[in-house]
Coordinates of C-alpha atoms and ligand atoms in Angstrom, one line a residue:
X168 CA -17.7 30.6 -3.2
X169 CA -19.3 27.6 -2.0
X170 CA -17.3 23.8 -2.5
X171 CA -19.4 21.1 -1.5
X172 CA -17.4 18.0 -0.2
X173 CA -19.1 16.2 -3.0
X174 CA -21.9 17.1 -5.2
X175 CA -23.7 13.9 -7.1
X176 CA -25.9 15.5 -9.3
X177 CA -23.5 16.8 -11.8
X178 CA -22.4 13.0 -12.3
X179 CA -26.4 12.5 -12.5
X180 CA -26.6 15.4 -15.7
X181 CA -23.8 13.2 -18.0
X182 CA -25.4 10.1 -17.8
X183 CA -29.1 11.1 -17.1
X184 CA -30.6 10.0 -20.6
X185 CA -29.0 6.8 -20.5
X186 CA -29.9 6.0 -17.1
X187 CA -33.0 6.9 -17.8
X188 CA -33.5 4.7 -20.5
X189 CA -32.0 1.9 -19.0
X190 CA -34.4 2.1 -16.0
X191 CA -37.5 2.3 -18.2
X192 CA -36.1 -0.8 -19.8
X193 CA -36.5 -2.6 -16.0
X194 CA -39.7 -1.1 -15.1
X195 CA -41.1 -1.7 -18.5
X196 CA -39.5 -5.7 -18.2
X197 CA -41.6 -6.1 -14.7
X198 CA -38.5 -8.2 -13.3
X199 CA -37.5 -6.3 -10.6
X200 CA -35.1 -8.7 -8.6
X201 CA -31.8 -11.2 -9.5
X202 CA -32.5 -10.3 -13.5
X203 CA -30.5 -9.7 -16.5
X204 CA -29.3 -6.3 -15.1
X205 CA -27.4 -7.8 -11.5
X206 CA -26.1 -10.7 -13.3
X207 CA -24.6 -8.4 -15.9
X208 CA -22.9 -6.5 -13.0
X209 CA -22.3 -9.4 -11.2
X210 CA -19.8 -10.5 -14.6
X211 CA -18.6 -7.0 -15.4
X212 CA -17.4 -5.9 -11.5
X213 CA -15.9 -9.5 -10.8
X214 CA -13.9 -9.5 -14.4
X215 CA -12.9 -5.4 -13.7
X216 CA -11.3 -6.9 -10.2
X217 CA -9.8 -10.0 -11.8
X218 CA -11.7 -12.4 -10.3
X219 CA -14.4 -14.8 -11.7
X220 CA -17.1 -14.1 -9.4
X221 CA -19.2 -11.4 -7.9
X222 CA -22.5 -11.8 -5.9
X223 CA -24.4 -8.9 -5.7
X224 CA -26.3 -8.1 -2.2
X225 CA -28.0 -5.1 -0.5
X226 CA -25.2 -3.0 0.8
X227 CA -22.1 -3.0 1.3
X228 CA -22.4 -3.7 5.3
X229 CA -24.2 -6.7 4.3
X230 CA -21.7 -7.8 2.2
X231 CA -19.4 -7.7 5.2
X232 CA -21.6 -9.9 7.0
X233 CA -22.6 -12.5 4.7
X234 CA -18.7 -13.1 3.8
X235 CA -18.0 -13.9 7.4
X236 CA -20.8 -16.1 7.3
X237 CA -19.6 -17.7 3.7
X238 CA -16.1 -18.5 5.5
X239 CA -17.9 -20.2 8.5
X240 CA -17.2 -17.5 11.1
X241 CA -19.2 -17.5 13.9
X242 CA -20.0 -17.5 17.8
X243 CA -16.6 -17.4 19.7
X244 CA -14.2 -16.6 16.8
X245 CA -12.3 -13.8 16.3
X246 CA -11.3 -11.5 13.5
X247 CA -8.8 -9.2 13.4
X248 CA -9.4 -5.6 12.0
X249 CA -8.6 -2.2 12.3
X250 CA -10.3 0.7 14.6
X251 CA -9.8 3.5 12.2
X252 CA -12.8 2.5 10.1
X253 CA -16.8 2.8 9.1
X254 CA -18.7 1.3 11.9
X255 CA -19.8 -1.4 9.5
X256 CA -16.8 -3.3 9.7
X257 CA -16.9 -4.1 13.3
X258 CA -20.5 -4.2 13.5
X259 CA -20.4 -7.1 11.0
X260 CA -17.9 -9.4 13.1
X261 CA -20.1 -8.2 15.9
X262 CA -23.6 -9.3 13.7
X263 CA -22.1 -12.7 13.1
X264 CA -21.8 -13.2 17.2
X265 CA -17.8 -13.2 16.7
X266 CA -15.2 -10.7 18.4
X267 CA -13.5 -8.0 16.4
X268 CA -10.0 -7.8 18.0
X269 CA -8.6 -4.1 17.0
X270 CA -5.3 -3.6 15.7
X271 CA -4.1 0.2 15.9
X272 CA -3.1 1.8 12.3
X273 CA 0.2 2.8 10.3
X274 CA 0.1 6.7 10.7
X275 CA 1.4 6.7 7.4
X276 CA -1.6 5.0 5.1
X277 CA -4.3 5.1 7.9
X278 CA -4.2 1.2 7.5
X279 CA -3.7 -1.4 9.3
X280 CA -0.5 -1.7 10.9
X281 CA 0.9 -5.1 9.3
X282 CA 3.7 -5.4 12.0
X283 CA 0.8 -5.0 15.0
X284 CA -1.4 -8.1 13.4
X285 CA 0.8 -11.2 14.5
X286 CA 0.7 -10.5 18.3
X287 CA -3.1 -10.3 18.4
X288 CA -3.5 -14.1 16.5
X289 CA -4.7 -16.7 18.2
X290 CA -6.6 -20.1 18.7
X291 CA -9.3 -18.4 17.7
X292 CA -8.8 -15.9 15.0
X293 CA -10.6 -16.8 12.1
X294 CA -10.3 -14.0 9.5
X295 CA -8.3 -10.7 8.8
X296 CA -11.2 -8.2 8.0
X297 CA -7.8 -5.2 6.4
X298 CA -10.1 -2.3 5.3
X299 CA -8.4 -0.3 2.2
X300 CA -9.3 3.8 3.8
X301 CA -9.8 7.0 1.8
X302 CA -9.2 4.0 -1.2
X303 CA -5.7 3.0 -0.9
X304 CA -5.2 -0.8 -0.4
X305 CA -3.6 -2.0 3.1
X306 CA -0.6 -3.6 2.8
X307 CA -1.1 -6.9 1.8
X308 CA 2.0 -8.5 1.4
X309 CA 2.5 -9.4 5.3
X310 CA -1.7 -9.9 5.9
X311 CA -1.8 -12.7 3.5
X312 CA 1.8 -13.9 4.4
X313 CA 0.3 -14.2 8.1
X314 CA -3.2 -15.2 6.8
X315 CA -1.6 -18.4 4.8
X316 CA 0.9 -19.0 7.8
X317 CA -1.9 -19.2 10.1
X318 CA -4.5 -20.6 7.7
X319 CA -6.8 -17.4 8.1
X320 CA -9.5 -16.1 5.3
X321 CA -8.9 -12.7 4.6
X322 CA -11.8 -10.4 3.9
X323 CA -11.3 -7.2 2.4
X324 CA -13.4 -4.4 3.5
X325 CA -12.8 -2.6 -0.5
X326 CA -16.2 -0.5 0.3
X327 CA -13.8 2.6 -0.6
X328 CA -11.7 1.2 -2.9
X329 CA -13.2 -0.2 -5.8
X330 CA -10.1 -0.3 -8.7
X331 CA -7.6 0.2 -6.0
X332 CA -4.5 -1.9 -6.5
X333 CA -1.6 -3.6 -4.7
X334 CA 1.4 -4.4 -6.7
X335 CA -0.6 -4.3 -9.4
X336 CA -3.7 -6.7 -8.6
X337 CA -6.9 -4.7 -7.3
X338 CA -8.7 -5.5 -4.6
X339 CA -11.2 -8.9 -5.2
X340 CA -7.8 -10.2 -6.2
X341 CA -5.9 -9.8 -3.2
X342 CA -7.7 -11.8 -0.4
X343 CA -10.0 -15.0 0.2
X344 CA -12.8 -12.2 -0.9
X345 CA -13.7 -8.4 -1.2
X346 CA -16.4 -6.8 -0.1
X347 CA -17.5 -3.2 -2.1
X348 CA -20.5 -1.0 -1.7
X349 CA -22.4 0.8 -3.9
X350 CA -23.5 3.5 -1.8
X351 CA -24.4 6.8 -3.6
X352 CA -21.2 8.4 -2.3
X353 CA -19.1 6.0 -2.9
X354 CA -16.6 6.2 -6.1
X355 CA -19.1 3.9 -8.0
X356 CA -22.4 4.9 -6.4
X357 CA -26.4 3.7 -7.3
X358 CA -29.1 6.0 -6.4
X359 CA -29.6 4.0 -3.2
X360 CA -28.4 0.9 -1.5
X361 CA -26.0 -1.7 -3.1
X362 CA -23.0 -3.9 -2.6
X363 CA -21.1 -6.8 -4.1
X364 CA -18.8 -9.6 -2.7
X365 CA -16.2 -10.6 -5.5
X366 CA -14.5 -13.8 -5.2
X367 CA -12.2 -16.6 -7.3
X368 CA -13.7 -19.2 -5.2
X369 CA -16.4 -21.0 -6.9
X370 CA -17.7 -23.1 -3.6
X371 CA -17.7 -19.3 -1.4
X372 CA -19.6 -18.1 -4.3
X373 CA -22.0 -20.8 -4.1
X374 CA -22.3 -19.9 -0.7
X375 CA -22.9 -16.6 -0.7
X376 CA -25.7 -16.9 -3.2
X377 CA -27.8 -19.2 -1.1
X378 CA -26.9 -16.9 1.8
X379 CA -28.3 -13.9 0.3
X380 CA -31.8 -15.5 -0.4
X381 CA -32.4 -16.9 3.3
X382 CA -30.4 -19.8 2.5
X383 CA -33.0 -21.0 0.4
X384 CA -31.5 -24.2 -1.8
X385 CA -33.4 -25.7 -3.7
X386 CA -36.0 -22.9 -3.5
X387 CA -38.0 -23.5 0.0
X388 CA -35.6 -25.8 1.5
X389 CA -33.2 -24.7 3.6
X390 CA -30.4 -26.0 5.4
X391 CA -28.4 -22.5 6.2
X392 CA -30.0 -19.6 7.8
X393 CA -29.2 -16.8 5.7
X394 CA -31.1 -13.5 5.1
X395 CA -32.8 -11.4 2.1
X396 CA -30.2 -9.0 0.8
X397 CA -30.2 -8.7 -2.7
X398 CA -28.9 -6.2 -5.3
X399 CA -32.4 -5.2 -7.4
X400 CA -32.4 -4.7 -11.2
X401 CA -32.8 -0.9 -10.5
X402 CA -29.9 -0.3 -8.8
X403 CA -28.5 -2.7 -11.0
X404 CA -29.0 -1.0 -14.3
X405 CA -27.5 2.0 -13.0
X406 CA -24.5 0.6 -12.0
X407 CA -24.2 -1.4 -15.5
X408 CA -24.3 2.9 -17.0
X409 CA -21.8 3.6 -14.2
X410 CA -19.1 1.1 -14.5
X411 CA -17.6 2.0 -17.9
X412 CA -17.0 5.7 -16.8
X413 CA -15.5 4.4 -13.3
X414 CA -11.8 4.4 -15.0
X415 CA -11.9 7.9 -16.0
X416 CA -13.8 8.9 -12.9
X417 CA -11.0 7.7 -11.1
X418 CA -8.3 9.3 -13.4
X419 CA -10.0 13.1 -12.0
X420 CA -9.7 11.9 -8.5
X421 CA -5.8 10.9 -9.1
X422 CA -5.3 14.4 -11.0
X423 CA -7.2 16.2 -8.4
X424 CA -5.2 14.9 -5.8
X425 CA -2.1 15.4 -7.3
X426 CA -3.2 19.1 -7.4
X427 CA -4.2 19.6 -4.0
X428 CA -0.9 17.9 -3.1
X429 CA 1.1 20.5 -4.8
X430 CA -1.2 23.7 -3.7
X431 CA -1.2 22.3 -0.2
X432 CA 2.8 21.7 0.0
X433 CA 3.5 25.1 -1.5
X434 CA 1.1 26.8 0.9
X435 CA 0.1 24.9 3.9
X436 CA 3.4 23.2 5.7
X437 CA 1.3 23.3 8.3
X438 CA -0.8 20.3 7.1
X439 CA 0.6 16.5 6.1
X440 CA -0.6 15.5 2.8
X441 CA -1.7 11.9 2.4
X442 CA 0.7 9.6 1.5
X443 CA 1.0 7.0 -1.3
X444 CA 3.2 3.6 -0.7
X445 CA 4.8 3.0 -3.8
X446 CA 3.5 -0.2 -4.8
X447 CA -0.3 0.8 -4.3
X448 CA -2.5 2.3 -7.1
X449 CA -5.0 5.0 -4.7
X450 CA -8.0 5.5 -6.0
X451 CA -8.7 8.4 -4.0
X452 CA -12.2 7.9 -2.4
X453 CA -11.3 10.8 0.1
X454 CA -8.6 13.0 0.3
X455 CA -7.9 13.1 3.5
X456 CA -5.4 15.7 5.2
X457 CA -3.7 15.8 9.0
X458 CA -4.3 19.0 9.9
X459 CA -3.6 20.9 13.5
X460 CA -6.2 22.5 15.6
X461 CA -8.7 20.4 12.8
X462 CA -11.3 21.4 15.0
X463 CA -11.0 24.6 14.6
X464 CA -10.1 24.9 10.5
X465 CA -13.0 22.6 10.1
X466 CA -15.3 25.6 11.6
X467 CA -13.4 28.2 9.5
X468 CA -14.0 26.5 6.4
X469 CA -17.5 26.0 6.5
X470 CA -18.3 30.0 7.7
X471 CA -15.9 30.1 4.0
X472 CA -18.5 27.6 2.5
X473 CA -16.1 25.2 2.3
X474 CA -17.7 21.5 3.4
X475 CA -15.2 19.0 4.9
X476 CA -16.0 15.5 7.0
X477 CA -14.0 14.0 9.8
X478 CA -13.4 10.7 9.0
X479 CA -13.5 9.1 11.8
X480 CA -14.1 11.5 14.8
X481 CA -14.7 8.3 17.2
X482 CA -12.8 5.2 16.9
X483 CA -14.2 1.5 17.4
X484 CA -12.6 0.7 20.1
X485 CA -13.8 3.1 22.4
X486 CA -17.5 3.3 21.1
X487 CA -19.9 2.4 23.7
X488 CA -21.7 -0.6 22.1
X489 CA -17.9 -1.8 21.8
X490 CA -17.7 -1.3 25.6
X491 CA -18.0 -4.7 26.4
X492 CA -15.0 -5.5 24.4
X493 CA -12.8 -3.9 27.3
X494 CA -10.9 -1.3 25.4
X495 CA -9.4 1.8 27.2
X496 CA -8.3 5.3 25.8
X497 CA -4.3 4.8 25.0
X498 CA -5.1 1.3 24.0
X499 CA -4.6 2.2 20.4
X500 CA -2.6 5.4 20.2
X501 CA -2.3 6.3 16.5
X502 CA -6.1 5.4 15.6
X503 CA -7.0 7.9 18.5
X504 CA -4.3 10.4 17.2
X505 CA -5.5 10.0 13.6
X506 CA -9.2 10.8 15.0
X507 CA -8.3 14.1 16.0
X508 CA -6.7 14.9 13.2
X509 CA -8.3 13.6 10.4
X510 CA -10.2 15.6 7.8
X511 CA -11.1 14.9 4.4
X512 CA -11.3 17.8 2.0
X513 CA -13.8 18.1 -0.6
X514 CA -13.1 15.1 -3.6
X515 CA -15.1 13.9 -6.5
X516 CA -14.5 13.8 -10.0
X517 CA -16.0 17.2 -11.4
X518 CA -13.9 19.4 -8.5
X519 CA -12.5 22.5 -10.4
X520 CA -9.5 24.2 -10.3
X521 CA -10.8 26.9 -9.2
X522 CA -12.5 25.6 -6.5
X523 CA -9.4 23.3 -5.3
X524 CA -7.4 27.0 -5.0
X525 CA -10.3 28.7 -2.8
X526 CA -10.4 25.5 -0.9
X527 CA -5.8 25.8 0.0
X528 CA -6.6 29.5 0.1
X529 CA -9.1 29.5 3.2
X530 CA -6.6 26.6 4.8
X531 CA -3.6 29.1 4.0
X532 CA -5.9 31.7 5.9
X533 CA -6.8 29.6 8.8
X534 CA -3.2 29.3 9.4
X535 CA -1.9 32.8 9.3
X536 CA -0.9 33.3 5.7
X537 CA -1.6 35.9 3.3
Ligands
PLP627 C1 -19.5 2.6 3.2 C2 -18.7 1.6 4.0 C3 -19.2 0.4 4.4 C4 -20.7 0.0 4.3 O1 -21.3 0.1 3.1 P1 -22.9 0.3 3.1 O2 -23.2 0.1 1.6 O3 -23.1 1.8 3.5 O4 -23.5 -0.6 3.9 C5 -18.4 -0.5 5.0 N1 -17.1 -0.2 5.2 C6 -16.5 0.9 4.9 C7 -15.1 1.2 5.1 C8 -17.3 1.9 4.2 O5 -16.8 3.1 3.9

């Protein structure tokens, strides 16, 4: 048997007339950029997170970058983020000429370590940039707590976590901003490159939209330097196909995961099975194991045709571009723990069962059992 870690095209074959359709409508309209379709999105993702705006933008890195910029963040600031990430995260605090100052994760969520953050503020810190992993929110109770205390914006890196929530409120709704992607893999994907900030500030919003169109306002005047990342109509109308199936889409993840959490606890003691705080909804981007000798059982799997990814091998800290940043190995001990141990296990929403018990059967293998 062969289980891909994900496999877009079945996805593709339910919605392929109406996609279709709705991309003839664009090509057959000639507007091809900041049209009917974007702002359409634009309403429909900000009103499914709770908030009142979204600005779409190129990808979901630059979405990243352009809310730093928004909130004024710049040359000599600092933000404070976790190591146990995308590279994306960083590289934006890095892009806007600021310092990402690493905070090492809870073993438990993968997330940033709440209790860790307060030690690492200073004059300088602008911004917590908490990045919701594998789709579960970071805790967000002591970030904003810290963030209001300290008068800190609070960007949320939701590129995996799109419907995620915190106590109820999903991510858009829990900081100064959020920041998704629409990246095909991702749990709502385009057939290419996409993002979107969401927002409830109306002057950030403002912002951003001058931002992404080389801060151009009034057209041909400009008084910010921004760049040109924009969300086309393509992608757009794609997305606008997507977005009504996300719900269910994410339903199958949560019923997936619940599965492999039982055939994995039954079978495999050997592995840790991720864990859910109990006031988080997890949306289940990636479902994402501990596992000994990962190395190893990573190799096994694929001679079984089995495809996992290590999410993250190499942490930020203690990448070389990051060198000058001054980080040493032991610096942040359960981000380098979690990169040896990491793997994510195959996850989207058309996964059998079958496939799920061939998957715990090969791992039950690796590991000695019958
Ligand atoms: C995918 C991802 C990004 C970047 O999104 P792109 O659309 O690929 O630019 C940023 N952060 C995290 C955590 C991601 O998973």
């Amino acid at each position: 048997m062969k289980v891909p870690i994900l496999e877009l095209s079945l996805q593709h074959q339910q919605l392929k007339e109406e996609i279709q359709q709705a991309l003839d409508r664009v090509m057959n309209s000639g507007h091809f950029i900041l049209g009917e379709n974007v702002r359409a999105l634009e309403r429909d993702v900000a009103a499914y997170s709770g908030v009142k705006h979204g600005i779409g933008v190129a990808n979901g890195s630059d979405a990243l970058y352009l809310s730093l910029l928004a909130c004024g963040v710049g040359e000599g600031d600092e933000v404070i983020t976790s190591a146990f990430t995308f590279f994306a995260t960083a590289g934006a605090i890095a892009r806007v000429g600021a310092v990402p100052v690493f905070v090492d994760i809870d073993p438990l969520t993968f997330n940033i370590d709440p209790s860790q953050i307060e030690a690492k503020i200073t004059a300088k810190t602008k911004a917590i940039m908490p990045v919701h992993l594998y789709g579960q929110c970071a805790d967000q109770e002591e970030i904003n707590r810290l963030a209001a205390h300290y008068r800190l914006e609070v960007i949320e890196d939701a590129a995996q976590a799109i419907g995620a929530t915190f106590r109820g409120r999903k991510t858009g709704a829990l900081g100064t901003m959020a920041c998704f992607s629409f990246f095909p893999t991702k749990n709502l994907g385009a057939y290419g490159d996409g993002g979107m900030i969401v927002t409830e500030r109306d002057d950030l919003a403002d912002k951003l939209r001058t931002l992404r169109a080389h801060g151009s306002k009034p057209k041909y005047y400009h008084h910010v330097l921004g760049c040109n990342s924009r969300l086309d109509e393509l992608q757009a109308a794609i997305l606008n196909v997507k977005l009504p199936h996300l719900e269910t889409w994410i339903a199958k993840r949560q019923a997936i995961a619940r599965q492999y959490d039982v055939l994995l606890s039954e079978q495999c003691p050997e592995v840790v099975t991720p864990v859910i705080a109990p006031d988080r909804r997890h949306v289940f981007h990636q479902y994402t194991i501990r596992a000994p000798r990962r190395n190893e059982l990573q190799a096994y799997l694929k001679e079984n045709g089995v495809e996992t990814m290590v999410y993250y091998p190499k942490p930020l800290h203690l990448q070389p571009v990051f060198e000058y940043l001054g980080y040493r190995e032991g610096d942040l001990p359960e981000t380098e723990k979690a990169c040896g141990e990491a793997l994510s296990l195959p996850m989207f929403p058309e996964l059998t069962a079958e496939q799920q018990q061939y998957v715990v059967a090969c791992i039950r293998r690796f590991y000695g059992g019958g």
